[in-house]
Each structure stands twice: as C-alpha cells, then as structure tokens.
Amino acid sequence: MNDSQQDSTAPIVTMEKVNKYFGSLHVMQDIDLEIAAGEVVVIVGASGSGKSTLIRCVNGLEEFQSGRIVVDGNELTPHGKGGKSLQTIRTEVGMVFQQFNLFPHLSVHANVTLAPEKVRGLNNAKAREIADRLLDRVGISNQADKYPSQLSGGQQQRVALARALAMEPRLMLFDEPTSALDPEMIGEVLDAMRELANEGMTMMIVTHEMGFAREVADRVIFVHDGRIVEEGTPQEVFDHPHHERTQAFLSRVLKH
Amino acid sequence: MDVNFQFDWQAAIASLPHLLTGIPWTLLISFGGLAIGFLIGIIFGLLRISPLRLLRWPATVYIEIFRGTPVLVQVLFIFYGLPQLLGGPINAVVAGIAAIALNAGAYISEIVRGGVQSIEKGQREAGLSLGLSRTDTFRYIIWPQALRRMIPALGNQGIVSIKDTSLFSVIGVGELVRQGQVYIATTFTALEVYLMVALLYLAITLSLSFALRLLERKGLVGQ
C-alpha cells in the first residue's frame, strides 16, 4: 500500500503540463488533468485531436516529451522512463482497445487468467475462479472454452473487458471501445460499461457515443488539436458549449 | 524410340541395404544442423529487430553473408579452409552440421523476424497494458502466435537443408549420395541407384511435410 491509496481524496490520475510530439506534430499541448477516484470522464473530439493519445499516455503505451503524469502515486516521467513504476501502473490500470486485441491463440478463459497468473502470481484455481465470475458478469460464461475468433465482436469486446477487470484495476481506460463494432452489438458493450460505472469504477473513456457520454459521464472533456478546449458536466458541454470548436464539433456529431 | 535398356528392379532393391547406411548421417546432419540453425535463427532474428542499432547490424552482416554464399562453398571453407587457421583437421560430419546450421540459421533469422513482425502491435499493447513484462508479453503472447505463422516457412527451410546435405558427399561424409556413389562404383547401376537415392530423399522430405502439416492443423485452433 502506498500513501495515495490510503488518501481517498487524492486524484487517481494527475497530468501536469504534458506535452507530446509525433515528429513536428504537437499532439498534446500542456495537458493538465486530474481524475478523482470513482469519476467517469468521457473524452470527445474529432479524429486526430489527440484524445486516444491522451489516455494511452496514462498507462505508458505512448511516451511524452515533457511534463509529468502520476497514476495512483506512481510517477511516469518523460521519454518513457517509468521503470518500475510503469509496470506498477500497468498492473493497476486496465485498458479496453478499439480492436479488442484478444489473444487469438488462447481460449476465452485463458485470455482472462493469463495476467492474474503471470503478473499477480495467482495459482490456476484462483485465477479460474476470478475468470468465471467476470465472464459470468459480462454474459460470456457459456463461451469460456471457445477461441476469440469464434465469438462476435460484441462478445469479444466483453471478454476484453473481463480480461482487464481480472487484474482488479483501480482505473479503466477505454479507447473507442465500440467503434469497431456492428451497430447491433454496441449496446451490449455499453451496458457492461454502464454497469461498471455504476459500481464506482474510475473510468477514462474515449468514445463517439454521445448519448452514452451524456448518461454515464461525470465530466466531459473536449479535445481539439492536442488541447483540452472545454470541460464540464455533460449538460454544460453538450447543451451549453462555450467554445466555438466545441459547438462546431457537436453540431457535426449530433446531427445524425 | 528404341530403348535398349532394361530397368533392373532387382539391382535397385539390392542397393537398398547399402544406401540405408547413409540415412542416419543424412538425418544427423540435417536435423542436427537445423536444430542449431533454429537457435541461431531465433537469436539473430530477434537481434535484427532490436531497437539498438549496435545489435542489429552484426545480425544483418551474418544473415547477408550466409544467405548470399553457396552452402557448398561454406562447407568447403569450413572443412578445408578452417583447419589452416586452427592447425588441425575438422571432422567432416561436424563441418557438415556447422554448414547447415550457419546457412539455415541465416534464412531462419529472416523467417523469425518476419514472423514476429507480422503480429499486430495491438497484441503487444494488450499484454503490456495487463501489466505483463516485455519478456512475458513476448513469451506468452507474441512468440506462440509468431511461431505458428512461421511453420510453413520453417518447413520449406527444413526441406531445403535436408537436400543441401547431399552436397557433403564432396567432403566424404557417408551420407545418402555418397553411399550411392560408392555402390555404383562397383556395380555400375547408376540409373537404379540414383532413382533409389531420390526416392529415399523424397521419403524423408515427405515425412517432414506430413508432420508439419499435422502440427500446423493442430496449431491452427483459435486463429
């Protein structure tokens, strides 16, 4: 246990003056952001605005060039130098990807038990118990012995959610979790996410599902050209956007 | 056309016991060389995709040299050339195994590199995001998938290397072709004996193909 975990008021994520470049492209510009425990934050913005990059920095999948990021008391420093704390952060931060990224050579069950066994050192029986419970919760328990390719997209994404939850994360990152899904499967994934939010999980979600954002988010952040342009409650951002960029974006995405 | 020659099946069959004495040497050199070559291939294939240039370039140099020169020249160099440096003779079988290992190792390095690079980067990211170390991510996620994709190419390389061992008759290794030549020298039944030699190579390579196909089919579960 470190200090921050005992202090329930400390933010789980703190980003201070984070800057990131892809070559000459300045994809994150002086990002300052705090996420409180239990908070559900939805990040919206046009494609290429830097919103995926922002959450990928939180678990060190992307390096940044200046500033600092603290996740649950563990600090990430620029240029990917996190060392021990990077690994610690990753064990405490779960992530769900747009393309699911399930392990195709492992059964559904093994997808979920792999990290608890190899990272947490749980024995197989204990890991199976966790996997059974989580797969049941996301409604996949009767498919546990199948391989990912035998499941629908919606089912695969729910397995991916169970896989991340098996590490008992303090924070969950969602990188456009429904963007690769057929329309009829989006609902089942959003339902599972909604349930997780209701249980008090801290979540950072990049999504284009504005209805879901309005319903579930405690806070909505609008990102444009690598900057946080506007943030507030869903009502504030969606109904009374101040910035013209936000207004322009919303008028485009809410039209259809 | 008037063919004034009878294929002598009895002579062909009679050569078999002698030819079969070459098989253990052919198999030993092939599979010994391939096993070492596979290890070399894993090491140099991974060095080749290292983020460190200092590790990449020796791997590239090795691969280009041994892929770009004939196996026959390599084995002649090892068997006749190296003793001048070492000051003592090298066993012909050892030279043969070394040549196969170094040559196949260069090709397998490229197979390994291609196999590992073919795995989507999302697989690595998923492993890392779960808290797995880079080593464990490679070991449990990347490598098993890469290996599966490498099987057809590895099978090809295995077949090529088995056939390459026939070249080692020139340094006197008692492998299949050498046994055929020895037998023909006293019986003058070249047609029959070389046909039998060819069939024996086919038997070995087809067995390998078949085994790999089984492995591949079994391995394809979940892909």
Tab-separated table of C-alpha atoms in Angstrom:
chain	number	residue	atom	x	y	z
A	1	MET	CA	0.000	0.000	0.000
A	2	ASN	CA	1.342	3.409	-0.815
A	3	ASP	CA	0.189	6.685	0.655
A	4	SER	CA	-2.069	7.725	-2.150
A	5	GLN	CA	-4.230	4.650	-1.819
A	6	GLN	CA	-4.997	5.478	1.782
A	7	ASP	CA	-5.845	9.056	0.930
A	8	SER	CA	-9.208	8.785	-0.778
A	9	THR	CA	-9.270	12.439	-1.805
A	10	ALA	CA	-6.070	12.294	-3.836
A	11	PRO	CA	-6.710	12.098	-7.585
A	12	ILE	CA	-6.038	8.758	-9.210
A	13	VAL	CA	-4.597	10.445	-12.277
A	14	THR	CA	-2.728	13.729	-12.348
A	15	MET	CA	-1.338	15.124	-15.596
A	16	GLU	CA	0.759	18.279	-15.359
A	17	LYS	CA	1.859	20.264	-18.393
A	18	VAL	CA	2.130	17.132	-20.512
A	19	ASN	CA	3.470	17.692	-23.994
A	20	LYS	CA	3.871	15.144	-26.734
A	21	TYR	CA	5.111	15.384	-30.296
A	22	PHE	CA	4.916	12.990	-33.225
A	23	GLY	CA	7.893	14.395	-35.096
A	24	SER	CA	6.986	18.027	-35.608
A	25	LEU	CA	3.318	17.440	-34.847
A	26	HIS	CA	2.423	18.734	-31.388
A	27	VAL	CA	-0.234	16.168	-30.447
A	28	MET	CA	-0.583	17.022	-26.753
A	29	GLN	CA	-0.135	20.615	-25.671
A	30	ASP	CA	0.259	21.446	-21.991
A	31	ILE	CA	-2.334	18.955	-20.858
A	32	ASP	CA	-3.385	19.484	-17.226
A	33	LEU	CA	-5.880	16.992	-15.934
A	34	GLU	CA	-6.946	15.390	-12.679
A	35	ILE	CA	-9.201	12.374	-12.359
A	36	ALA	CA	-10.746	11.660	-8.969
A	37	ALA	CA	-11.435	8.185	-7.617
A	38	GLY	CA	-14.780	6.918	-8.875
A	39	GLU	CA	-15.036	9.567	-11.540
A	40	VAL	CA	-16.214	8.702	-15.055
A	41	VAL	CA	-14.616	11.038	-17.567
A	42	VAL	CA	-15.523	10.916	-21.244
A	43	ILE	CA	-13.100	12.454	-23.696
A	44	VAL	CA	-14.530	13.601	-27.011
A	45	GLY	CA	-13.078	15.302	-30.030
A	46	ALA	CA	-12.561	14.890	-33.753
A	47	SER	CA	-10.335	12.098	-35.000
A	48	GLY	CA	-6.721	13.188	-34.837
A	49	SER	CA	-7.427	15.575	-31.987
A	50	GLY	CA	-5.175	13.626	-29.622
A	51	LYS	CA	-7.811	12.074	-27.369
A	52	SER	CA	-6.621	8.474	-27.817
A	53	THR	CA	-3.032	9.568	-27.372
A	54	LEU	CA	-4.019	11.243	-24.116
A	55	ILE	CA	-5.354	8.083	-22.493
A	56	ARG	CA	-2.557	5.949	-23.958
A	57	CYS	CA	-0.076	8.148	-22.110
A	58	VAL	CA	-1.730	7.266	-18.812
A	59	ASN	CA	-0.551	3.634	-18.979
A	60	GLY	CA	2.647	4.411	-20.831
A	61	LEU	CA	1.703	2.979	-24.228
A	62	GLU	CA	2.741	6.361	-25.578
A	63	GLU	CA	5.748	8.320	-24.418
A	64	PHE	CA	5.533	12.036	-23.799
A	65	GLN	CA	8.292	14.593	-24.049
A	66	SER	CA	7.710	16.917	-21.127
A	67	GLY	CA	5.556	17.301	-18.051
A	68	ARG	CA	4.596	14.568	-15.659
A	69	ILE	CA	1.876	12.015	-15.111
A	70	VAL	CA	1.126	10.496	-11.711
A	71	VAL	CA	-1.146	7.462	-11.550
A	72	ASP	CA	-2.162	6.335	-8.095
A	73	GLY	CA	1.048	7.637	-6.573
A	74	ASN	CA	3.335	6.221	-9.274
A	75	GLU	CA	5.064	8.735	-11.452
A	76	LEU	CA	5.692	8.485	-15.178
A	77	THR	CA	8.455	10.722	-16.438
A	78	PRO	CA	9.106	11.950	-19.980
A	79	HIS	CA	10.631	9.741	-22.694
A	80	GLY	CA	9.174	6.551	-21.324
A	81	LYS	CA	11.378	6.450	-18.276
A	82	GLY	CA	8.981	4.972	-15.784
A	83	GLY	CA	10.921	1.829	-14.934
A	84	LYS	CA	9.391	0.036	-12.023
A	85	SER	CA	6.518	2.481	-11.663
A	86	LEU	CA	5.481	1.978	-15.303
A	87	GLN	CA	4.962	-1.727	-14.641
A	88	THR	CA	3.132	-0.962	-11.382
A	89	ILE	CA	0.843	1.475	-13.157
A	90	ARG	CA	0.019	-1.075	-15.829
A	91	THR	CA	-0.978	-3.670	-13.268
A	92	GLU	CA	-3.382	-1.151	-11.732
A	93	VAL	CA	-4.761	0.376	-14.906
A	94	GLY	CA	-6.902	-1.735	-17.228
A	95	MET	CA	-7.431	-0.932	-20.881
A	96	VAL	CA	-10.022	-1.853	-23.485
A	97	PHE	CA	-9.000	-1.270	-27.103
A	98	GLN	CA	-10.935	-0.418	-30.224
A	99	GLN	CA	-9.801	-3.630	-31.926
A	100	PHE	CA	-10.347	-5.773	-28.790
A	101	ASN	CA	-6.817	-7.212	-29.071
A	102	LEU	CA	-7.798	-10.539	-27.553
A	103	PHE	CA	-5.082	-13.180	-27.732
A	104	PRO	CA	-6.222	-15.374	-30.653
A	105	HIS	CA	-4.097	-18.381	-29.658
A	106	LEU	CA	-5.663	-18.613	-26.195
A	107	SER	CA	-9.155	-19.674	-25.200
A	108	VAL	CA	-11.506	-17.066	-23.781
A	109	HIS	CA	-10.788	-18.456	-20.354
A	110	ALA	CA	-7.021	-18.329	-20.813
A	111	ASN	CA	-7.247	-14.772	-22.119
A	112	VAL	CA	-8.680	-13.765	-18.758
A	113	THR	CA	-6.467	-15.902	-16.494
A	114	LEU	CA	-3.112	-15.114	-18.166
A	115	ALA	CA	-2.291	-11.838	-16.415
A	116	PRO	CA	-3.588	-12.793	-12.941
A	117	GLU	CA	-1.370	-15.895	-13.124
A	118	LYS	CA	1.766	-14.366	-14.655
A	119	VAL	CA	1.632	-10.922	-13.057
A	120	ARG	CA	-0.193	-11.406	-9.788
A	121	GLY	CA	1.193	-14.913	-9.308
A	122	LEU	CA	-2.197	-16.439	-8.596
A	123	ASN	CA	-2.494	-20.196	-8.905
A	124	ASN	CA	-4.622	-21.563	-11.701
A	125	ALA	CA	-7.591	-22.431	-9.490
A	126	LYS	CA	-7.779	-18.954	-8.029
A	127	ALA	CA	-7.365	-17.316	-11.446
A	128	ARG	CA	-10.098	-19.544	-12.904
A	129	GLU	CA	-12.409	-18.546	-10.112
A	130	ILE	CA	-11.896	-14.855	-10.925
A	131	ALA	CA	-12.308	-15.507	-14.642
A	132	ASP	CA	-15.529	-17.468	-14.125
A	133	ARG	CA	-17.009	-14.691	-12.049
A	134	LEU	CA	-16.064	-11.954	-14.530
A	135	LEU	CA	-17.113	-13.888	-17.630
A	136	ASP	CA	-20.427	-14.580	-15.960
A	137	ARG	CA	-20.788	-10.913	-15.204
A	138	VAL	CA	-20.257	-9.860	-18.819
A	139	GLY	CA	-22.534	-12.673	-20.016
A	140	ILE	CA	-19.913	-14.872	-21.699
A	141	SER	CA	-19.678	-17.718	-19.175
A	142	ASN	CA	-21.081	-20.313	-21.606
A	143	GLN	CA	-18.402	-19.478	-24.210
A	144	ALA	CA	-15.370	-19.713	-21.945
A	145	ASP	CA	-13.771	-22.639	-23.770
A	146	LYS	CA	-14.126	-21.109	-27.220
A	147	TYR	CA	-11.458	-19.122	-29.011
A	148	PRO	CA	-11.851	-15.398	-29.683
A	149	SER	CA	-12.383	-15.897	-33.418
A	150	GLN	CA	-15.484	-17.958	-32.652
A	151	LEU	CA	-17.161	-15.021	-30.898
A	152	SER	CA	-18.988	-11.984	-32.264
A	153	GLY	CA	-17.359	-8.580	-31.984
A	154	GLY	CA	-19.566	-7.585	-29.086
A	155	GLN	CA	-18.738	-10.789	-27.242
A	156	GLN	CA	-15.018	-10.311	-27.908
A	157	GLN	CA	-15.118	-6.811	-26.500
A	158	ARG	CA	-16.910	-8.046	-23.383
A	159	VAL	CA	-14.207	-10.692	-22.942
A	160	ALA	CA	-11.613	-7.935	-23.308
A	161	LEU	CA	-13.388	-6.048	-20.541
A	162	ALA	CA	-13.383	-9.135	-18.313
A	163	ARG	CA	-9.695	-9.678	-19.096
A	164	ALA	CA	-8.835	-6.155	-17.949
A	165	LEU	CA	-11.025	-6.403	-14.850
A	166	ALA	CA	-9.338	-9.653	-13.800
A	167	MET	CA	-6.350	-7.587	-12.704
A	168	GLU	CA	-8.663	-5.693	-10.332
A	169	PRO	CA	-7.632	-2.318	-11.732
A	170	ARG	CA	-8.089	0.980	-9.916
A	171	LEU	CA	-8.693	2.751	-13.204
A	172	MET	CA	-10.073	1.634	-16.552
A	173	LEU	CA	-9.163	3.202	-19.897
A	174	PHE	CA	-11.455	2.747	-22.899
A	175	ASP	CA	-10.092	3.669	-26.323
A	176	GLU	CA	-13.108	3.878	-28.626
A	177	PRO	CA	-14.435	0.539	-27.365
A	178	THR	CA	-17.437	0.408	-29.694
A	179	SER	CA	-16.006	1.959	-32.861
A	180	ALA	CA	-15.128	-1.380	-34.474
A	181	LEU	CA	-18.473	-2.991	-33.648
A	182	ASP	CA	-21.502	-3.629	-35.802
A	183	PRO	CA	-24.316	-1.299	-34.699
A	184	GLU	CA	-26.408	-4.067	-33.162
A	185	MET	CA	-23.556	-5.016	-30.823
A	186	ILE	CA	-22.728	-1.594	-29.470
A	187	GLY	CA	-25.486	-1.724	-26.867
A	188	GLU	CA	-24.237	-4.856	-25.121
A	189	VAL	CA	-20.771	-3.370	-24.649
A	190	LEU	CA	-22.120	-0.043	-23.436
A	191	ASP	CA	-24.391	-1.902	-20.993
A	192	ALA	CA	-21.386	-3.667	-19.487
A	193	MET	CA	-19.531	-0.366	-19.217
A	194	ARG	CA	-22.540	1.357	-17.672
A	195	GLU	CA	-22.765	-1.354	-15.040
A	196	LEU	CA	-19.084	-0.906	-14.258
A	197	ALA	CA	-19.542	2.862	-13.900
A	198	ASN	CA	-22.455	2.321	-11.548
A	199	GLU	CA	-20.258	0.160	-9.350
A	200	GLY	CA	-17.925	3.078	-8.847
A	201	MET	CA	-15.050	2.210	-11.182
A	202	THR	CA	-12.859	5.164	-12.171
A	203	MET	CA	-13.032	5.363	-15.949
A	204	MET	CA	-11.498	7.409	-18.753
A	205	ILE	CA	-13.438	6.807	-21.942
A	206	VAL	CA	-12.721	7.955	-25.465
A	207	THR	CA	-15.896	7.454	-27.458
A	208	HIS	CA	-18.136	8.836	-30.166
A	209	GLU	CA	-21.269	7.580	-28.386
A	210	MET	CA	-22.603	10.946	-27.245
A	211	GLY	CA	-25.808	9.533	-25.788
A	212	PHE	CA	-23.804	7.177	-23.611
A	213	ALA	CA	-21.462	10.010	-22.607
A	214	ARG	CA	-24.346	12.209	-21.574
A	215	GLU	CA	-25.843	9.448	-19.476
A	216	VAL	CA	-22.772	7.999	-17.778
A	217	ALA	CA	-20.129	10.734	-17.621
A	218	ASP	CA	-19.472	12.800	-14.516
A	219	ARG	CA	-17.343	15.039	-16.673
A	220	VAL	CA	-16.903	15.526	-20.394
A	221	ILE	CA	-13.645	16.791	-21.836
A	222	PHE	CA	-13.470	18.195	-25.343
A	223	VAL	CA	-10.076	17.929	-27.001
A	224	HIS	CA	-9.069	19.841	-30.117
A	225	ASP	CA	-5.632	19.991	-31.734
A	226	GLY	CA	-3.961	18.439	-28.691
A	227	ARG	CA	-5.517	20.823	-26.186
A	228	ILE	CA	-8.310	20.497	-23.656
A	229	VAL	CA	-10.577	23.192	-25.037
A	230	GLU	CA	-13.541	22.732	-22.788
A	231	GLU	CA	-14.661	20.558	-19.886
A	232	GLY	CA	-17.630	20.266	-17.583
A	233	THR	CA	-20.659	18.171	-16.817
A	234	PRO	CA	-22.377	16.567	-19.830
A	235	GLN	CA	-25.098	19.196	-19.596
A	236	GLU	CA	-22.591	22.027	-19.652
A	237	VAL	CA	-20.564	20.692	-22.551
A	238	PHE	CA	-23.319	19.215	-24.678
A	239	ASP	CA	-26.093	21.733	-24.054
A	240	HIS	CA	-24.172	24.946	-23.481
A	241	PRO	CA	-20.788	24.654	-25.136
A	242	HIS	CA	-18.814	27.868	-24.810
A	243	HIS	CA	-16.011	27.308	-27.257
A	244	GLU	CA	-16.806	27.617	-30.941
A	245	ARG	CA	-14.733	24.485	-31.680
A	246	THR	CA	-16.916	22.515	-29.297
A	247	GLN	CA	-20.037	23.933	-30.891
A	248	ALA	CA	-18.804	23.064	-34.367
A	249	PHE	CA	-17.861	19.539	-33.326
A	250	LEU	CA	-21.145	18.866	-31.580
A	251	SER	CA	-23.223	20.212	-34.424
A	252	ARG	CA	-21.469	17.730	-36.684
A	253	VAL	CA	-21.721	14.634	-34.477
A	254	LEU	CA	-25.191	15.270	-33.020
A	255	LYS	CA	-26.808	15.857	-36.404
A	256	HIS	CA	-27.160	12.169	-37.130
B	1	MET	CA	12.198	-44.723	-79.825
B	2	ASP	CA	14.197	-47.802	-79.351
B	3	VAL	CA	15.178	-48.126	-75.741
B	4	ASN	CA	17.814	-50.711	-75.462
B	5	PHE	CA	17.878	-50.757	-71.708
B	6	GLN	CA	16.049	-52.679	-69.061
B	7	PHE	CA	15.420	-51.032	-65.717
B	8	ASP	CA	16.733	-53.592	-63.291
B	9	TRP	CA	14.417	-53.587	-60.286
B	10	GLN	CA	16.433	-56.300	-58.630
B	11	ALA	CA	19.572	-54.179	-58.777
B	12	ALA	CA	17.609	-51.255	-57.351
B	13	ILE	CA	16.289	-53.303	-54.453
B	14	ALA	CA	19.697	-54.881	-53.881
B	15	SER	CA	21.267	-51.442	-53.384
B	16	LEU	CA	18.880	-50.544	-50.588
B	17	PRO	CA	20.730	-52.118	-47.635
B	18	HIS	CA	23.852	-50.227	-48.620
B	19	LEU	CA	22.032	-46.925	-49.262
B	20	LEU	CA	20.209	-47.140	-45.956
B	21	THR	CA	23.540	-46.895	-44.124
B	22	GLY	CA	23.689	-43.303	-45.412
B	23	ILE	CA	20.333	-42.335	-43.946
B	24	PRO	CA	21.496	-41.903	-40.328
B	25	TRP	CA	24.210	-39.484	-41.494
B	26	THR	CA	21.809	-37.546	-43.680
B	27	LEU	CA	19.354	-37.283	-40.789
B	28	LEU	CA	22.040	-36.448	-38.238
B	29	ILE	CA	23.495	-33.632	-40.336
B	30	SER	CA	20.078	-32.330	-41.405
B	31	PHE	CA	18.369	-32.289	-38.057
B	32	GLY	CA	21.478	-31.525	-36.015
B	33	GLY	CA	22.195	-28.576	-38.305
B	34	LEU	CA	18.574	-27.455	-38.355
B	35	ALA	CA	18.248	-27.622	-34.565
B	36	ILE	CA	21.310	-25.435	-34.113
B	37	GLY	CA	20.195	-23.286	-37.052
B	38	PHE	CA	16.832	-22.756	-35.367
B	39	LEU	CA	18.555	-21.500	-32.218
B	40	ILE	CA	20.777	-19.239	-34.311
B	41	GLY	CA	17.705	-18.074	-36.212
B	42	ILE	CA	15.816	-17.162	-33.048
B	43	ILE	CA	18.761	-15.239	-31.631
B	44	PHE	CA	19.736	-13.389	-34.808
B	45	GLY	CA	16.147	-12.900	-35.947
B	46	LEU	CA	15.386	-11.124	-32.678
B	47	LEU	CA	18.655	-9.158	-32.774
B	48	ARG	CA	17.648	-7.976	-36.214
B	49	ILE	CA	14.531	-6.291	-34.824
B	50	SER	CA	16.260	-4.930	-31.745
B	51	PRO	CA	15.773	-1.210	-31.159
B	52	LEU	CA	19.555	-0.975	-30.712
B	53	ARG	CA	21.479	-0.455	-33.922
B	54	LEU	CA	24.584	-1.941	-32.294
B	55	LEU	CA	22.751	-5.273	-32.016
B	56	ARG	CA	21.017	-5.029	-35.376
B	57	TRP	CA	23.960	-4.644	-37.657
B	58	PRO	CA	26.018	-7.728	-36.682
B	59	ALA	CA	22.860	-9.767	-37.260
B	60	THR	CA	22.390	-8.185	-40.672
B	61	VAL	CA	26.016	-8.861	-41.614
B	62	TYR	CA	25.757	-12.517	-40.583
B	63	ILE	CA	22.491	-13.032	-42.447
B	64	GLU	CA	23.689	-11.400	-45.660
B	65	ILE	CA	26.957	-13.378	-45.704
B	66	PHE	CA	25.473	-16.818	-45.112
B	67	ARG	CA	22.400	-16.253	-47.248
B	68	GLY	CA	24.449	-14.817	-50.058
B	69	THR	CA	27.052	-17.566	-50.471
B	70	PRO	CA	26.537	-21.190	-51.579
B	71	VAL	CA	26.340	-23.916	-48.930
B	72	LEU	CA	28.894	-25.873	-50.935
B	73	VAL	CA	31.406	-23.038	-50.650
B	74	GLN	CA	30.615	-22.688	-46.960
B	75	VAL	CA	31.284	-26.349	-46.222
B	76	LEU	CA	34.465	-26.388	-48.331
B	77	PHE	CA	35.644	-23.316	-46.445
B	78	ILE	CA	34.916	-24.946	-43.095
B	79	PHE	CA	36.329	-28.368	-43.958
B	80	TYR	CA	39.411	-27.396	-45.986
B	81	GLY	CA	39.918	-23.740	-45.100
B	82	LEU	CA	39.395	-23.517	-41.348
B	83	PRO	CA	41.938	-26.275	-40.472
B	84	GLN	CA	44.658	-23.979	-41.845
B	85	LEU	CA	43.627	-21.422	-39.253
B	86	LEU	CA	43.019	-23.879	-36.451
B	87	GLY	CA	46.062	-26.027	-37.142
B	88	GLY	CA	44.110	-29.257	-37.002
B	89	PRO	CA	41.581	-31.179	-39.114
B	90	ILE	CA	37.836	-30.813	-38.692
B	91	ASN	CA	35.595	-33.857	-38.683
B	92	ALA	CA	33.578	-33.954	-41.919
B	93	VAL	CA	30.294	-34.575	-40.126
B	94	VAL	CA	30.959	-31.657	-37.779
B	95	ALA	CA	31.761	-29.475	-40.791
B	96	GLY	CA	28.512	-30.557	-42.433
B	97	ILE	CA	26.412	-29.831	-39.351
B	98	ALA	CA	28.120	-26.450	-38.979
B	99	ALA	CA	27.467	-25.518	-42.600
B	100	ILE	CA	23.778	-26.451	-42.381
B	101	ALA	CA	23.434	-24.655	-39.046
B	102	LEU	CA	25.042	-21.438	-40.291
B	103	ASN	CA	23.249	-21.450	-43.618
B	104	ALA	CA	19.804	-22.428	-42.340
B	105	GLY	CA	20.355	-20.096	-39.378
B	106	ALA	CA	20.621	-17.121	-41.732
B	107	TYR	CA	17.384	-17.998	-43.511
B	108	ILE	CA	15.589	-18.861	-40.275
B	109	SER	CA	16.653	-15.495	-38.821
B	110	GLU	CA	14.665	-13.828	-41.557
B	111	ILE	CA	11.736	-16.207	-41.014
B	112	VAL	CA	11.756	-15.365	-37.295
B	113	ARG	CA	11.989	-11.643	-37.972
B	114	GLY	CA	9.093	-11.770	-40.427
B	115	GLY	CA	7.013	-13.939	-38.117
B	116	VAL	CA	7.462	-11.705	-35.094
B	117	GLN	CA	6.894	-8.529	-37.092
B	118	SER	CA	3.697	-9.944	-38.565
B	119	ILE	CA	1.979	-9.936	-35.166
B	120	GLU	CA	-0.274	-6.894	-34.832
B	121	LYS	CA	1.091	-4.267	-32.444
B	122	GLY	CA	-2.183	-4.358	-30.541
B	123	GLN	CA	-1.197	-7.778	-29.199
B	124	ARG	CA	1.902	-6.342	-27.569
B	125	GLU	CA	-0.034	-3.369	-26.251
B	126	ALA	CA	-2.706	-5.631	-24.777
B	127	GLY	CA	-0.064	-7.687	-22.997
B	128	LEU	CA	1.777	-4.649	-21.652
B	129	SER	CA	-1.484	-2.981	-20.589
B	130	LEU	CA	-2.249	-6.022	-18.432
B	131	GLY	CA	0.995	-5.477	-16.554
B	132	LEU	CA	2.949	-8.280	-18.227
B	133	SER	CA	6.652	-7.504	-18.558
B	134	ARG	CA	8.075	-7.092	-22.047
B	135	THR	CA	9.677	-10.517	-21.754
B	136	ASP	CA	6.449	-12.200	-20.655
B	137	THR	CA	4.479	-10.376	-23.337
B	138	PHE	CA	6.867	-11.794	-25.897
B	139	ARG	CA	6.948	-15.261	-24.378
B	140	TYR	CA	3.234	-15.829	-23.815
B	141	ILE	CA	1.636	-13.636	-26.478
B	142	ILE	CA	3.886	-12.707	-29.392
B	143	TRP	CA	6.080	-15.796	-29.779
B	144	PRO	CA	3.386	-18.516	-29.778
B	145	GLN	CA	1.484	-16.677	-32.494
B	146	ALA	CA	4.618	-15.887	-34.487
B	147	LEU	CA	5.815	-19.499	-34.297
B	148	ARG	CA	2.519	-20.718	-35.694
B	149	ARG	CA	2.812	-18.381	-38.653
B	150	MET	CA	6.420	-19.456	-39.206
B	151	ILE	CA	5.662	-23.173	-39.583
B	152	PRO	CA	5.200	-23.242	-43.397
B	153	ALA	CA	8.389	-21.253	-43.976
B	154	LEU	CA	10.310	-23.374	-41.460
B	155	GLY	CA	9.080	-26.476	-43.255
B	156	ASN	CA	10.439	-25.137	-46.528
B	157	GLN	CA	13.778	-24.409	-44.939
B	158	GLY	CA	13.891	-27.882	-43.413
B	159	ILE	CA	13.357	-29.481	-46.813
B	160	VAL	CA	15.953	-27.262	-48.464
B	161	SER	CA	18.516	-28.092	-45.777
B	162	ILE	CA	17.873	-31.833	-45.979
B	163	LYS	CA	18.569	-31.693	-49.698
B	164	ASP	CA	21.632	-29.493	-49.146
B	165	THR	CA	23.259	-32.282	-47.128
B	166	SER	CA	23.670	-34.167	-50.426
B	167	LEU	CA	26.447	-31.671	-51.253
B	168	PHE	CA	28.525	-33.014	-48.390
B	169	SER	CA	29.360	-36.119	-50.398
B	170	VAL	CA	32.221	-33.946	-51.688
B	171	ILE	CA	33.911	-33.842	-48.287
B	172	GLY	CA	33.465	-37.559	-47.820
B	173	VAL	CA	30.602	-37.658	-45.368
B	174	GLY	CA	28.989	-41.086	-45.687
B	175	GLU	CA	25.529	-39.693	-46.344
B	176	LEU	CA	22.972	-40.882	-48.828
B	177	VAL	CA	24.513	-39.609	-52.076
B	178	ARG	CA	27.989	-40.691	-51.026
B	179	GLN	CA	26.741	-44.237	-50.305
B	180	GLY	CA	25.103	-44.257	-53.735
B	181	GLN	CA	28.338	-43.217	-55.442
B	182	VAL	CA	30.316	-45.856	-53.560
B	183	TYR	CA	27.810	-48.536	-54.509
B	184	ILE	CA	27.697	-47.511	-58.159
B	185	ALA	CA	31.483	-47.602	-58.365
B	186	THR	CA	31.386	-51.378	-58.063
B	187	THR	CA	28.015	-52.229	-59.652
B	188	PHE	CA	27.664	-49.648	-62.483
B	189	THR	CA	23.924	-49.401	-61.852
B	190	ALA	CA	23.673	-45.598	-61.821
B	191	LEU	CA	20.092	-45.393	-63.097
B	192	GLU	CA	18.702	-47.744	-60.487
B	193	VAL	CA	20.746	-46.456	-57.588
B	194	TYR	CA	20.191	-42.740	-58.170
B	195	LEU	CA	16.484	-43.397	-58.526
B	196	MET	CA	16.555	-45.142	-55.157
B	197	VAL	CA	18.558	-42.264	-53.696
B	198	ALA	CA	15.983	-39.788	-54.981
B	199	LEU	CA	13.132	-41.865	-53.550
B	200	LEU	CA	14.835	-42.016	-50.174
B	201	TYR	CA	15.189	-38.203	-50.108
B	202	LEU	CA	11.518	-37.954	-51.042
B	203	ALA	CA	10.611	-40.306	-48.207
B	204	ILE	CA	12.426	-38.070	-45.741
B	205	THR	CA	11.087	-34.762	-47.036
B	206	LEU	CA	7.507	-36.047	-47.427
B	207	SER	CA	7.572	-37.324	-43.846
B	208	LEU	CA	8.655	-33.875	-42.707
B	209	SER	CA	5.950	-32.176	-44.793
B	210	PHE	CA	3.355	-34.500	-43.383
B	211	ALA	CA	4.485	-33.974	-39.790
B	212	LEU	CA	4.451	-30.204	-40.230
B	213	ARG	CA	1.015	-30.275	-41.816
B	214	LEU	CA	-0.274	-32.157	-38.780
B	215	LEU	CA	1.385	-29.678	-36.466
B	216	GLU	CA	0.005	-26.757	-38.420
B	217	ARG	CA	-3.525	-28.112	-38.485
B	218	LYS	CA	-3.426	-28.798	-34.778
B	219	GLY	CA	-1.867	-25.419	-34.154
B	220	LEU	CA	-4.427	-23.515	-36.162
B	221	VAL	CA	-7.052	-23.824	-33.458
B	222	GLY	CA	-8.079	-20.394	-32.331
B	223	GLN	CA	-6.662	-18.493	-35.284
